[in-house]
mmCIF file with all atom_site columns, C-alpha atoms in Angstrom:
data_model
loop_
_atom_site.group_PDB
_atom_site.id
_atom_site.type_symbol
_atom_site.label_atom_id
_atom_site.label_alt_id
_atom_site.label_comp_id
_atom_site.label_asym_id
_atom_site.label_entity_id
_atom_site.label_seq_id
_atom_site.pdbx_PDB_ins_code
_atom_site.Cartn_x
_atom_site.Cartn_y
_atom_site.Cartn_z
_atom_site.occupancy
_atom_site.B_iso_or_equiv
_atom_site.pdbx_formal_charge
_atom_site.auth_seq_id
_atom_site.auth_comp_id
_atom_site.auth_asym_id
_atom_site.auth_atom_id
_atom_site.pdbx_PDB_model_num
ATOM 1   C CA . GLY A 1 1   ? -13.311 10.431  -0.088  1.00 0.00 ? 1   GLY A CA 1
ATOM 2   C CA . GLU A 1 2   ? -13.002 6.772   -1.251  1.00 0.00 ? 2   GLU A CA 1
ATOM 3   C CA . ASN A 1 3   ? -13.783 4.091   1.029   1.00 0.00 ? 3   ASN A CA 1
ATOM 4   C CA . VAL A 1 4   ? -12.845 0.325   0.515   1.00 0.00 ? 4   VAL A CA 1
ATOM 5   C CA . GLU A 1 5   ? -14.340 -2.457  2.372   1.00 0.00 ? 5   GLU A CA 1
ATOM 6   C CA . GLN A 1 6   ? -12.677 -6.053  2.337   1.00 0.00 ? 6   GLN A CA 1
ATOM 7   C CA . HIS A 1 7   ? -14.118 -9.446  3.303   1.00 0.00 ? 7   HIS A CA 1
ATOM 8   C CA . PRO A 1 8   ? -13.436 -11.868 4.763   1.00 0.00 ? 8   PRO A CA 1
ATOM 9   C CA . SER A 1 9   ? -10.934 -10.639 7.394   1.00 0.00 ? 9   SER A CA 1
ATOM 10  C CA . THR A 1 10  ? -9.531  -14.234 7.732   1.00 0.00 ? 10  THR A CA 1
ATOM 11  C CA . LEU A 1 11  ? -9.904  -17.359 5.379   1.00 0.00 ? 11  LEU A CA 1
ATOM 12  C CA . SER A 1 12  ? -8.546  -20.620 5.874   1.00 0.00 ? 12  SER A CA 1
ATOM 13  C CA . VAL A 1 13  ? -8.243  -23.112 3.111   1.00 0.00 ? 13  VAL A CA 1
ATOM 14  C CA . GLN A 1 14  ? -6.754  -26.396 2.408   1.00 0.00 ? 14  GLN A CA 1
ATOM 15  C CA . GLU A 1 15  ? -3.764  -26.734 -0.093  1.00 0.00 ? 15  GLU A CA 1
ATOM 16  C CA . GLY A 1 16  ? -5.038  -27.056 -3.560  1.00 0.00 ? 16  GLY A CA 1
ATOM 17  C CA . ASP A 1 17  ? -8.482  -25.299 -2.887  1.00 0.00 ? 17  ASP A CA 1
ATOM 18  C CA . SER A 1 18  ? -9.378  -21.983 -4.305  1.00 0.00 ? 18  SER A CA 1
ATOM 19  C CA . ALA A 1 19  ? -9.544  -18.802 -2.334  1.00 0.00 ? 19  ALA A CA 1
ATOM 20  C CA . VAL A 1 20  ? -11.618 -15.607 -2.982  1.00 0.00 ? 20  VAL A CA 1
ATOM 21  C CA . ILE A 1 21  ? -11.339 -12.157 -1.416  1.00 0.00 ? 21  ILE A CA 1
ATOM 22  C CA . LYS A 1 22  ? -14.020 -9.450  -2.301  1.00 0.00 ? 22  LYS A CA 1
ATOM 23  C CA . CYS A 1 23  ? -13.672 -5.703  -2.060  1.00 0.00 ? 23  CYS A CA 1
ATOM 24  C CA . THR A 1 24  ? -16.155 -2.857  -2.466  1.00 0.00 ? 24  THR A CA 1
ATOM 25  C CA . TYR A 1 25  ? -15.369 0.626   -3.274  1.00 0.00 ? 25  TYR A CA 1
ATOM 26  C CA . SER A 1 26  ? -17.445 3.862   -2.820  1.00 0.00 ? 26  SER A CA 1
ATOM 27  C CA . ASP A 1 27  ? -15.947 6.363   -5.353  1.00 0.00 ? 27  ASP A CA 1
ATOM 28  C CA . SER A 1 28  ? -17.209 5.789   -8.843  1.00 0.00 ? 28  SER A CA 1
ATOM 29  C CA . ALA A 1 29  ? -14.112 7.733   -10.084 1.00 0.00 ? 29  ALA A CA 1
ATOM 30  C CA . SER A 1 30  ? -11.758 5.060   -8.964  1.00 0.00 ? 30  SER A CA 1
ATOM 31  C CA . ASN A 1 31  ? -10.059 3.607   -11.969 1.00 0.00 ? 31  ASN A CA 1
ATOM 32  C CA . TYR A 1 32  ? -7.203  1.416   -10.705 1.00 0.00 ? 32  TYR A CA 1
ATOM 33  C CA . PHE A 1 33  ? -7.417  -1.558  -8.360  1.00 0.00 ? 33  PHE A CA 1
ATOM 34  C CA . PRO A 1 34  ? -4.205  -3.188  -7.055  1.00 0.00 ? 34  PRO A CA 1
ATOM 35  C CA . TRP A 1 35  ? -3.806  -6.058  -4.896  1.00 0.00 ? 35  TRP A CA 1
ATOM 36  C CA . TYR A 1 36  ? -0.883  -6.385  -2.527  1.00 0.00 ? 36  TYR A CA 1
ATOM 37  C CA . LYS A 1 37  ? 0.339   -9.453  -0.502  1.00 0.00 ? 37  LYS A CA 1
ATOM 38  C CA . GLN A 1 38  ? 2.234   -8.827  2.646   1.00 0.00 ? 38  GLN A CA 1
ATOM 39  C CA . GLU A 1 39  ? 4.013   -11.688 4.453   1.00 0.00 ? 39  GLU A CA 1
ATOM 40  C CA . LEU A 1 40  ? 4.856   -11.217 8.049   1.00 0.00 ? 40  LEU A CA 1
ATOM 41  C CA . GLY A 1 41  ? 7.611   -8.580  8.543   1.00 0.00 ? 41  GLY A CA 1
ATOM 42  C CA . LYS A 1 42  ? 7.837   -7.822  4.933   1.00 0.00 ? 42  LYS A CA 1
ATOM 43  C CA . ARG A 1 43  ? 6.801   -5.052  2.560   1.00 0.00 ? 43  ARG A CA 1
ATOM 44  C CA . PRO A 1 44  ? 3.488   -5.222  0.678   1.00 0.00 ? 44  PRO A CA 1
ATOM 45  C CA . GLN A 1 45  ? 4.208   -6.596  -2.733  1.00 0.00 ? 45  GLN A CA 1
ATOM 46  C CA . LEU A 1 46  ? 2.061   -5.911  -5.610  1.00 0.00 ? 46  LEU A CA 1
ATOM 47  C CA . ILE A 1 47  ? 0.695   -9.211  -7.168  1.00 0.00 ? 47  ILE A CA 1
ATOM 48  C CA . ILE A 1 48  ? -1.797  -8.274  -9.652  1.00 0.00 ? 48  ILE A CA 1
ATOM 49  C CA . ASP A 1 49  ? -3.760  -5.071  -10.628 1.00 0.00 ? 49  ASP A CA 1
ATOM 50  C CA . ILE A 1 50  ? -6.755  -4.082  -12.903 1.00 0.00 ? 50  ILE A CA 1
ATOM 51  C CA . ARG A 1 51  ? -7.786  -0.873  -14.608 1.00 0.00 ? 51  ARG A CA 1
ATOM 52  C CA . SER A 1 52  ? -11.459 0.222   -14.916 1.00 0.00 ? 52  SER A CA 1
ATOM 53  C CA . ASN A 1 53  ? -11.545 -0.429  -18.590 1.00 0.00 ? 53  ASN A CA 1
ATOM 54  C CA . VAL A 1 54  ? -10.944 -4.127  -18.052 1.00 0.00 ? 54  VAL A CA 1
ATOM 55  C CA . GLY A 1 55  ? -13.268 -6.665  -16.623 1.00 0.00 ? 55  GLY A CA 1
ATOM 56  C CA . GLU A 1 56  ? -11.001 -9.472  -15.737 1.00 0.00 ? 56  GLU A CA 1
ATOM 57  C CA . LYS A 1 57  ? -7.193  -10.148 -15.647 1.00 0.00 ? 57  LYS A CA 1
ATOM 58  C CA . LYS A 1 58  ? -5.355  -13.278 -14.925 1.00 0.00 ? 58  LYS A CA 1
ATOM 59  C CA . ASP A 1 59  ? -1.795  -14.108 -14.123 1.00 0.00 ? 59  ASP A CA 1
ATOM 60  C CA . GLN A 1 60  ? -1.046  -17.791 -13.609 1.00 0.00 ? 60  GLN A CA 1
ATOM 61  C CA . ARG A 1 61  ? -3.031  -18.989 -10.514 1.00 0.00 ? 61  ARG A CA 1
ATOM 62  C CA . ILE A 1 62  ? -4.239  -15.535 -9.731  1.00 0.00 ? 62  ILE A CA 1
ATOM 63  C CA . ALA A 1 63  ? -7.169  -13.625 -11.273 1.00 0.00 ? 63  ALA A CA 1
ATOM 64  C CA . VAL A 1 64  ? -8.863  -10.416 -10.430 1.00 0.00 ? 64  VAL A CA 1
ATOM 65  C CA . THR A 1 65  ? -12.363 -9.488  -11.716 1.00 0.00 ? 65  THR A CA 1
ATOM 66  C CA . LEU A 1 66  ? -14.071 -6.000  -11.638 1.00 0.00 ? 66  LEU A CA 1
ATOM 67  C CA . ASN A 1 67  ? -17.619 -5.010  -11.743 1.00 0.00 ? 67  ASN A CA 1
ATOM 68  C CA . LYS A 1 68  ? -17.793 -1.303  -12.067 1.00 0.00 ? 68  LYS A CA 1
ATOM 69  C CA . THR A 1 69  ? -21.622 -1.052  -11.980 1.00 0.00 ? 69  THR A CA 1
ATOM 70  C CA . ALA A 1 70  ? -21.659 -2.822  -8.536  1.00 0.00 ? 70  ALA A CA 1
ATOM 71  C CA . LYS A 1 71  ? -18.318 -1.198  -7.434  1.00 0.00 ? 71  LYS A CA 1
ATOM 72  C CA . HIS A 1 72  ? -16.717 -4.251  -6.390  1.00 0.00 ? 72  HIS A CA 1
ATOM 73  C CA . PHE A 1 73  ? -13.702 -6.304  -7.454  1.00 0.00 ? 73  PHE A CA 1
ATOM 74  C CA . SER A 1 74  ? -12.505 -9.735  -6.281  1.00 0.00 ? 74  SER A CA 1
ATOM 75  C CA . LEU A 1 75  ? -9.066  -11.690 -6.107  1.00 0.00 ? 75  LEU A CA 1
ATOM 76  C CA . HIS A 1 76  ? -9.183  -15.386 -6.984  1.00 0.00 ? 76  HIS A CA 1
ATOM 77  C CA . ILE A 1 77  ? -6.263  -17.653 -6.150  1.00 0.00 ? 77  ILE A CA 1
ATOM 78  C CA . THR A 1 78  ? -6.639  -21.076 -7.534  1.00 0.00 ? 78  THR A CA 1
ATOM 79  C CA . GLU A 1 79  ? -4.629  -24.308 -6.529  1.00 0.00 ? 79  GLU A CA 1
ATOM 80  C CA . THR A 1 80  ? -3.411  -22.482 -3.313  1.00 0.00 ? 80  THR A CA 1
ATOM 81  C CA . GLN A 1 81  ? -0.011  -23.593 -1.703  1.00 0.00 ? 81  GLN A CA 1
ATOM 82  C CA . PRO A 1 82  ? 1.286   -22.998 1.696   1.00 0.00 ? 82  PRO A CA 1
ATOM 83  C CA . GLU A 1 83  ? 3.573   -19.948 0.345   1.00 0.00 ? 83  GLU A CA 1
ATOM 84  C CA . ASP A 1 84  ? 0.297   -18.166 -0.426  1.00 0.00 ? 84  ASP A CA 1
ATOM 85  C CA . SER A 1 85  ? -0.183  -17.751 3.214   1.00 0.00 ? 85  SER A CA 1
ATOM 86  C CA . ALA A 1 86  ? -0.117  -14.012 3.953   1.00 0.00 ? 86  ALA A CA 1
ATOM 87  C CA . VAL A 1 87  ? -2.215  -10.887 4.438   1.00 0.00 ? 87  VAL A CA 1
ATOM 88  C CA . TYR A 1 88  ? -3.703  -9.653  1.060   1.00 0.00 ? 88  TYR A CA 1
ATOM 89  C CA . PHE A 1 89  ? -4.901  -6.011  0.773   1.00 0.00 ? 89  PHE A CA 1
ATOM 90  C CA . CYS A 1 90  ? -7.148  -4.589  -1.987  1.00 0.00 ? 90  CYS A CA 1
ATOM 91  C CA . ALA A 1 91  ? -6.808  -0.986  -2.861  1.00 0.00 ? 91  ALA A CA 1
ATOM 92  C CA . ALA A 1 92  ? -8.398  1.560   -5.088  1.00 0.00 ? 92  ALA A CA 1
ATOM 93  C CA . ASN A 1 93  ? -6.844  4.776   -6.641  1.00 0.00 ? 93  ASN A CA 1
ATOM 94  C CA . THR A 1 94  ? -8.523  7.713   -8.216  1.00 0.00 ? 94  THR A CA 1
ATOM 95  C CA . GLY A 1 95  ? -7.251  9.503   -11.292 1.00 0.00 ? 95  GLY A CA 1
ATOM 96  C CA . THR A 1 96  ? -3.450  9.581   -12.078 1.00 0.00 ? 96  THR A CA 1
ATOM 97  C CA . ALA A 1 97  ? -2.489  10.654  -8.520  1.00 0.00 ? 97  ALA A CA 1
ATOM 98  C CA . SER A 1 98  ? -0.612  7.898   -6.411  1.00 0.00 ? 98  SER A CA 1
ATOM 99  C CA . LYS A 1 99  ? -3.019  7.931   -3.526  1.00 0.00 ? 99  LYS A CA 1
ATOM 100 C CA . LEU A 1 100 ? -4.270  4.356   -2.619  1.00 0.00 ? 100 LEU A CA 1
ATOM 101 C CA . THR A 1 101 ? -7.088  3.685   -0.306  1.00 0.00 ? 101 THR A CA 1
ATOM 102 C CA . PHE A 1 102 ? -6.659  0.236   1.072   1.00 0.00 ? 102 PHE A CA 1
ATOM 103 C CA . GLY A 1 103 ? -8.986  -2.428  2.351   1.00 0.00 ? 103 GLY A CA 1
ATOM 104 C CA . THR A 1 104 ? -8.393  -3.747  5.952   1.00 0.00 ? 104 THR A CA 1
ATOM 105 C CA . GLY A 1 105 ? -6.777  -6.834  4.816   1.00 0.00 ? 105 GLY A CA 1
ATOM 106 C CA . THR A 1 106 ? -7.555  -10.576 4.632   1.00 0.00 ? 106 THR A CA 1
ATOM 107 C CA . ARG A 1 107 ? -5.343  -13.025 6.491   1.00 0.00 ? 107 ARG A CA 1
ATOM 108 C CA . LEU A 1 108 ? -5.213  -16.103 4.325   1.00 0.00 ? 108 LEU A CA 1
ATOM 109 C CA . GLN A 1 109 ? -4.070  -19.405 5.708   1.00 0.00 ? 109 GLN A CA 1
ATOM 110 C CA . VAL A 1 110 ? -3.345  -22.428 3.479   1.00 0.00 ? 110 VAL A CA 1
ATOM 111 C CA . THR A 1 111 ? -3.105  -25.548 5.510   1.00 0.00 ? 111 THR A CA 1
ATOM 112 C CA . LEU A 1 112 ? -1.608  -28.852 4.447   1.00 0.00 ? 112 LEU A CA 1
ATOM 113 C CA . LYS B 2 1   ? 16.723  -1.935  -11.070 1.00 0.00 ? 1   LYS B CA 1
ATOM 114 C CA . ALA B 2 2   ? 17.160  -1.609  -7.276  1.00 0.00 ? 2   ALA B CA 1
ATOM 115 C CA . GLY B 2 3   ? 13.966  -1.629  -5.396  1.00 0.00 ? 3   GLY B CA 1
ATOM 116 C CA . VAL B 2 4   ? 12.617  1.203   -2.986  1.00 0.00 ? 4   VAL B CA 1
ATOM 117 C CA . THR B 2 5   ? 14.915  1.715   -0.044  1.00 0.00 ? 5   THR B CA 1
ATOM 118 C CA . GLN B 2 6   ? 14.072  3.293   3.452   1.00 0.00 ? 6   GLN B CA 1
ATOM 119 C CA . THR B 2 7   ? 16.252  4.422   6.206   1.00 0.00 ? 7   THR B CA 1
ATOM 120 C CA . PRO B 2 8   ? 16.475  3.940   8.994   1.00 0.00 ? 8   PRO B CA 1
ATOM 121 C CA . ARG B 2 9   ? 14.770  0.479   9.359   1.00 0.00 ? 9   ARG B CA 1
ATOM 122 C CA . TYR B 2 10  ? 14.202  0.941   12.832  1.00 0.00 ? 10  TYR B CA 1
ATOM 123 C CA . LEU B 2 11  ? 13.802  3.983   15.413  1.00 0.00 ? 11  LEU B CA 1
ATOM 124 C CA . ILE B 2 12  ? 13.016  4.333   19.005  1.00 0.00 ? 12  ILE B CA 1
ATOM 125 C CA . LYS B 2 13  ? 12.119  7.638   20.297  1.00 0.00 ? 13  LYS B CA 1
ATOM 126 C CA . THR B 2 14  ? 10.359  9.268   23.169  1.00 0.00 ? 14  THR B CA 1
ATOM 127 C CA . ARG B 2 15  ? 7.200   11.483  23.100  1.00 0.00 ? 15  ARG B CA 1
ATOM 128 C CA . GLY B 2 16  ? 7.745   15.032  22.250  1.00 0.00 ? 16  GLY B CA 1
ATOM 129 C CA . GLN B 2 17  ? 10.749  14.318  20.014  1.00 0.00 ? 17  GLN B CA 1
ATOM 130 C CA . GLN B 2 18  ? 10.858  14.625  16.194  1.00 0.00 ? 18  GLN B CA 1
ATOM 131 C CA . VAL B 2 19  ? 12.054  12.087  13.608  1.00 0.00 ? 19  VAL B CA 1
ATOM 132 C CA . THR B 2 20  ? 12.961  12.246  9.952   1.00 0.00 ? 20  THR B CA 1
ATOM 133 C CA . LEU B 2 21  ? 12.554  9.113   7.677   1.00 0.00 ? 21  LEU B CA 1
ATOM 134 C CA . SER B 2 22  ? 14.130  8.858   4.320   1.00 0.00 ? 22  SER B CA 1
ATOM 135 C CA . CYS B 2 23  ? 12.927  6.977   1.039   1.00 0.00 ? 23  CYS B CA 1
ATOM 136 C CA . SER B 2 24  ? 14.990  6.571   -2.173  1.00 0.00 ? 24  SER B CA 1
ATOM 137 C CA . PRO B 2 25  ? 12.363  5.596   -4.995  1.00 0.00 ? 25  PRO B CA 1
ATOM 138 C CA . ILE B 2 26  ? 13.017  3.240   -7.973  1.00 0.00 ? 26  ILE B CA 1
ATOM 139 C CA . SER B 2 27  ? 15.376  4.972   -10.378 1.00 0.00 ? 27  SER B CA 1
ATOM 140 C CA . GLY B 2 28  ? 13.076  6.788   -12.753 1.00 0.00 ? 28  GLY B CA 1
ATOM 141 C CA . HIS B 2 29  ? 10.130  6.944   -10.519 1.00 0.00 ? 29  HIS B CA 1
ATOM 142 C CA . ARG B 2 30  ? 8.933   10.446  -9.901  1.00 0.00 ? 30  ARG B CA 1
ATOM 143 C CA . SER B 2 31  ? 6.272   9.973   -7.424  1.00 0.00 ? 31  SER B CA 1
ATOM 144 C CA . VAL B 2 32  ? 6.884   9.097   -3.800  1.00 0.00 ? 32  VAL B CA 1
ATOM 145 C CA . SER B 2 33  ? 3.822   8.261   -1.435  1.00 0.00 ? 33  SER B CA 1
ATOM 146 C CA . TRP B 2 34  ? 3.919   7.533   2.304   1.00 0.00 ? 34  TRP B CA 1
ATOM 147 C CA . TYR B 2 35  ? 1.622   5.355   4.214   1.00 0.00 ? 35  TYR B CA 1
ATOM 148 C CA . GLN B 2 36  ? 1.261   4.609   7.904   1.00 0.00 ? 36  GLN B CA 1
ATOM 149 C CA . GLN B 2 37  ? 0.537   0.908   8.882   1.00 0.00 ? 37  GLN B CA 1
ATOM 150 C CA . THR B 2 38  ? -0.836  0.026   12.157  1.00 0.00 ? 38  THR B CA 1
ATOM 151 C CA . PRO B 2 39  ? -2.763  -2.999  13.353  1.00 0.00 ? 39  PRO B CA 1
ATOM 152 C CA . GLY B 2 40  ? -5.759  -1.005  14.327  1.00 0.00 ? 40  GLY B CA 1
ATOM 153 C CA . GLN B 2 41  ? -6.053  1.371   11.331  1.00 0.00 ? 41  GLN B CA 1
ATOM 154 C CA . GLY B 2 42  ? -4.327  -0.586  8.660   1.00 0.00 ? 42  GLY B CA 1
ATOM 155 C CA . LEU B 2 43  ? -2.631  1.206   5.696   1.00 0.00 ? 43  LEU B CA 1
ATOM 156 C CA . GLN B 2 44  ? -3.339  4.883   5.665   1.00 0.00 ? 44  GLN B CA 1
ATOM 157 C CA . PHE B 2 45  ? -2.282  7.343   3.029   1.00 0.00 ? 45  PHE B CA 1
ATOM 158 C CA . LEU B 2 46  ? -0.226  10.211  4.478   1.00 0.00 ? 46  LEU B CA 1
ATOM 159 C CA . PHE B 2 47  ? 0.918   12.295  1.507   1.00 0.00 ? 47  PHE B CA 1
ATOM 160 C CA . GLU B 2 48  ? 2.239   12.201  -2.206  1.00 0.00 ? 48  GLU B CA 1
ATOM 161 C CA . TYR B 2 49  ? 5.067   14.120  -3.575  1.00 0.00 ? 49  TYR B CA 1
ATOM 162 C CA . PHE B 2 50  ? 5.609   14.527  -7.312  1.00 0.00 ? 50  PHE B CA 1
ATOM 163 C CA . SER B 2 51  ? 8.341   16.671  -8.761  1.00 0.00 ? 51  SER B CA 1
ATOM 164 C CA . GLU B 2 52  ? 9.154   18.287  -5.431  1.00 0.00 ? 52  GLU B CA 1
ATOM 165 C CA . THR B 2 53  ? 5.577   19.267  -4.828  1.00 0.00 ? 53  THR B CA 1
ATOM 166 C CA . GLN B 2 54  ? 3.065   17.681  -2.575  1.00 0.00 ? 54  GLN B CA 1
ATOM 167 C CA . ARG B 2 55  ? 0.298   16.528  -4.797  1.00 0.00 ? 55  ARG B CA 1
ATOM 168 C CA . ASN B 2 56  ? -2.101  14.866  -2.363  1.00 0.00 ? 56  ASN B CA 1
ATOM 169 C CA . LYS B 2 57  ? -2.554  14.859  1.332   1.00 0.00 ? 57  LYS B CA 1
ATOM 170 C CA . GLY B 2 58  ? -4.263  12.310  3.605   1.00 0.00 ? 58  GLY B CA 1
ATOM 171 C CA . ASN B 2 59  ? -6.059  12.985  7.086   1.00 0.00 ? 59  ASN B CA 1
ATOM 172 C CA . PHE B 2 60  ? -3.209  13.408  9.330   1.00 0.00 ? 60  PHE B CA 1
ATOM 173 C CA . PRO B 2 61  ? -2.331  16.387  11.450  1.00 0.00 ? 61  PRO B CA 1
ATOM 174 C CA . GLY B 2 62  ? 0.142   19.035  10.632  1.00 0.00 ? 62  GLY B CA 1
ATOM 175 C CA . ARG B 2 63  ? 2.824   17.244  12.704  1.00 0.00 ? 63  ARG B CA 1
ATOM 176 C CA . PHE B 2 64  ? 3.421   15.030  9.676   1.00 0.00 ? 64  PHE B CA 1
ATOM 177 C CA . SER B 2 65  ? 5.142   16.735  6.803   1.00 0.00 ? 65  SER B CA 1
ATOM 178 C CA . GLY B 2 66  ? 7.333   15.709  3.870   1.00 0.00 ? 66  GLY B CA 1
ATOM 179 C CA . ARG B 2 67  ? 9.433   16.960  1.210   1.00 0.00 ? 67  ARG B CA 1
ATOM 180 C CA . GLN B 2 68  ? 10.877  15.638  -2.054  1.00 0.00 ? 68  GLN B CA 1
ATOM 181 C CA . PHE B 2 69  ? 14.162  16.486  -3.463  1.00 0.00 ? 69  PHE B CA 1
ATOM 182 C CA . SER B 2 70  ? 15.233  17.082  -7.355  1.00 0.00 ? 70  SER B CA 1
ATOM 183 C CA . ASN B 2 71  ? 16.501  13.327  -7.380  1.00 0.00 ? 71  ASN B CA 1
ATOM 184 C CA . SER B 2 72  ? 13.000  12.363  -6.327  1.00 0.00 ? 72  SER B CA 1
ATOM 185 C CA . ARG B 2 73  ? 14.270  11.150  -2.811  1.00 0.00 ? 73  ARG B CA 1
ATOM 186 C CA . SER B 2 74  ? 11.841  11.934  -0.177  1.00 0.00 ? 74  SER B CA 1
ATOM 187 C CA . GLU B 2 75  ? 11.910  12.647  3.498   1.00 0.00 ? 75  GLU B CA 1
ATOM 188 C CA . MET B 2 76  ? 9.030   12.447  5.962   1.00 0.00 ? 76  MET B CA 1
ATOM 189 C CA . ASN B 2 77  ? 9.073   14.453  9.266   1.00 0.00 ? 77  ASN B CA 1
ATOM 190 C CA . VAL B 2 78  ? 6.987   13.911  12.291  1.00 0.00 ? 78  VAL B CA 1
ATOM 191 C CA . SER B 2 79  ? 7.423   16.490  15.106  1.00 0.00 ? 79  SER B CA 1
ATOM 192 C CA . THR B 2 80  ? 6.183   16.336  18.541  1.00 0.00 ? 80  THR B CA 1
ATOM 193 C CA . LEU B 2 81  ? 5.833   12.586  18.713  1.00 0.00 ? 81  LEU B CA 1
ATOM 194 C CA . GLU B 2 82  ? 3.022   10.845  20.465  1.00 0.00 ? 82  GLU B CA 1
ATOM 195 C CA . LEU B 2 83  ? 2.639   7.260   21.597  1.00 0.00 ? 83  LEU B CA 1
ATOM 196 C CA . GLY B 2 84  ? 0.132   6.691   18.805  1.00 0.00 ? 84  GLY B CA 1
ATOM 197 C CA . ASP B 2 85  ? 2.744   7.497   16.128  1.00 0.00 ? 85  ASP B CA 1
ATOM 198 C CA . SER B 2 86  ? 4.262   4.128   16.630  1.00 0.00 ? 86  SER B CA 1
ATOM 199 C CA . ALA B 2 87  ? 3.744   2.375   13.442  1.00 0.00 ? 87  ALA B CA 1
ATOM 200 C CA . LEU B 2 88  ? 5.318   1.155   10.337  1.00 0.00 ? 88  LEU B CA 1
ATOM 201 C CA . TYR B 2 89  ? 5.882   3.984   7.811   1.00 0.00 ? 89  TYR B CA 1
ATOM 202 C CA . LEU B 2 90  ? 6.117   2.810   4.291   1.00 0.00 ? 90  LEU B CA 1
ATOM 203 C CA . CYS B 2 91  ? 6.901   4.562   1.193   1.00 0.00 ? 91  CYS B CA 1
ATOM 204 C CA . ALA B 2 92  ? 5.948   3.760   -2.200  1.00 0.00 ? 92  ALA B CA 1
ATOM 205 C CA . SER B 2 93  ? 7.221   4.968   -5.570  1.00 0.00 ? 93  SER B CA 1
ATOM 206 C CA . SER B 2 94  ? 5.630   5.082   -8.922  1.00 0.00 ? 94  SER B CA 1
ATOM 207 C CA . PHE B 2 95  ? 6.664   6.116   -12.458 1.00 0.00 ? 95  PHE B CA 1
ATOM 208 C CA . ALA B 2 96  ? 3.419   8.363   -12.198 1.00 0.00 ? 96  ALA B CA 1
ATOM 209 C CA . GLY B 2 97  ? 3.292   8.940   -16.011 1.00 0.00 ? 97  GLY B CA 1
ATOM 210 C CA . GLN B 2 98  ? 0.032   8.969   -17.872 1.00 0.00 ? 98  GLN B CA 1
ATOM 211 C CA . GLY B 2 99  ? -1.763  5.754   -16.852 1.00 0.00 ? 99  GLY B CA 1
ATOM 212 C CA . TYR B 2 100 ? 1.083   4.477   -14.926 1.00 0.00 ? 100 TYR B CA 1
ATOM 213 C CA . ASN B 2 101 ? -0.118  4.066   -11.339 1.00 0.00 ? 101 ASN B CA 1
ATOM 214 C CA . GLU B 2 102 ? 1.593   0.999   -10.041 1.00 0.00 ? 102 GLU B CA 1
ATOM 215 C CA . GLN B 2 103 ? 3.206   1.554   -6.763  1.00 0.00 ? 103 GLN B CA 1
ATOM 216 C CA . PHE B 2 104 ? 6.177   -0.429  -5.358  1.00 0.00 ? 104 PHE B CA 1
ATOM 217 C CA . PHE B 2 105 ? 6.784   -0.123  -1.438  1.00 0.00 ? 105 PHE B CA 1
ATOM 218 C CA . GLY B 2 106 ? 9.975   0.044   0.401   1.00 0.00 ? 106 GLY B CA 1
ATOM 219 C CA . PRO B 2 107 ? 10.587  -2.251  3.393   1.00 0.00 ? 107 PRO B CA 1
ATOM 220 C CA . GLY B 2 108 ? 9.548   0.417   5.789   1.00 0.00 ? 108 GLY B CA 1
ATOM 221 C CA . THR B 2 109 ? 10.603  2.113   8.831   1.00 0.00 ? 109 THR B CA 1
ATOM 222 C CA . ARG B 2 110 ? 9.339   0.704   12.297  1.00 0.00 ? 110 ARG B CA 1
ATOM 223 C CA . LEU B 2 111 ? 9.045   3.692   14.333  1.00 0.00 ? 111 LEU B CA 1
ATOM 224 C CA . THR B 2 112 ? 8.502   2.943   18.263  1.00 0.00 ? 112 THR B CA 1
ATOM 225 C CA . VAL B 2 113 ? 7.527   6.027   20.405  1.00 0.00 ? 113 VAL B CA 1
ATOM 226 C CA . LEU B 2 114 ? 8.068   5.343   24.175  1.00 0.00 ? 114 LEU B CA 1
#
């Protein structure tokens, strides 16, 4: 089955700096890659996603890139703010079924 | 639209008991997936229901089961509870049409097994 690896496990950046989180997946049939943000005690929230027919997608300060050949995808957050502090999960989905395989999460801390 | 809702939000059970958790998807969503979240194992897929049928299943023992009703609401049941079943159980709903895979999570049910 699918396996998703995520790095780093923790990331500390200063406010205004950029943050990058990287994930690799094993199943070349995976075609959908969402990113979720989970604040303490809250539900995971979808922040951005990308499909396998697209190489890059951007939404304001957040962008995701996908390299299908290398089977990795990355989350980029620019101009980080304290409210970006949370745990971020990458995930991969194969086919049209709703079965996500998650990475182990990255705890992002944005310091003042 | 109202978001995904889950009941109850918190549960405390003892070993050997069984528990039923409920999930109401976003209106119009036909797929409900269940995930277990623990500090050690992260987010793990349990199963997915679509049109009242289990469409996918993760690697969990048969003690974990579920069902979906005609209104897309779903229930998850865990029998013969073990200490290791303590976790946050999240459900996620999806429209599940062609190409629509976005999943939106509910707030979760925090299950504690004593």
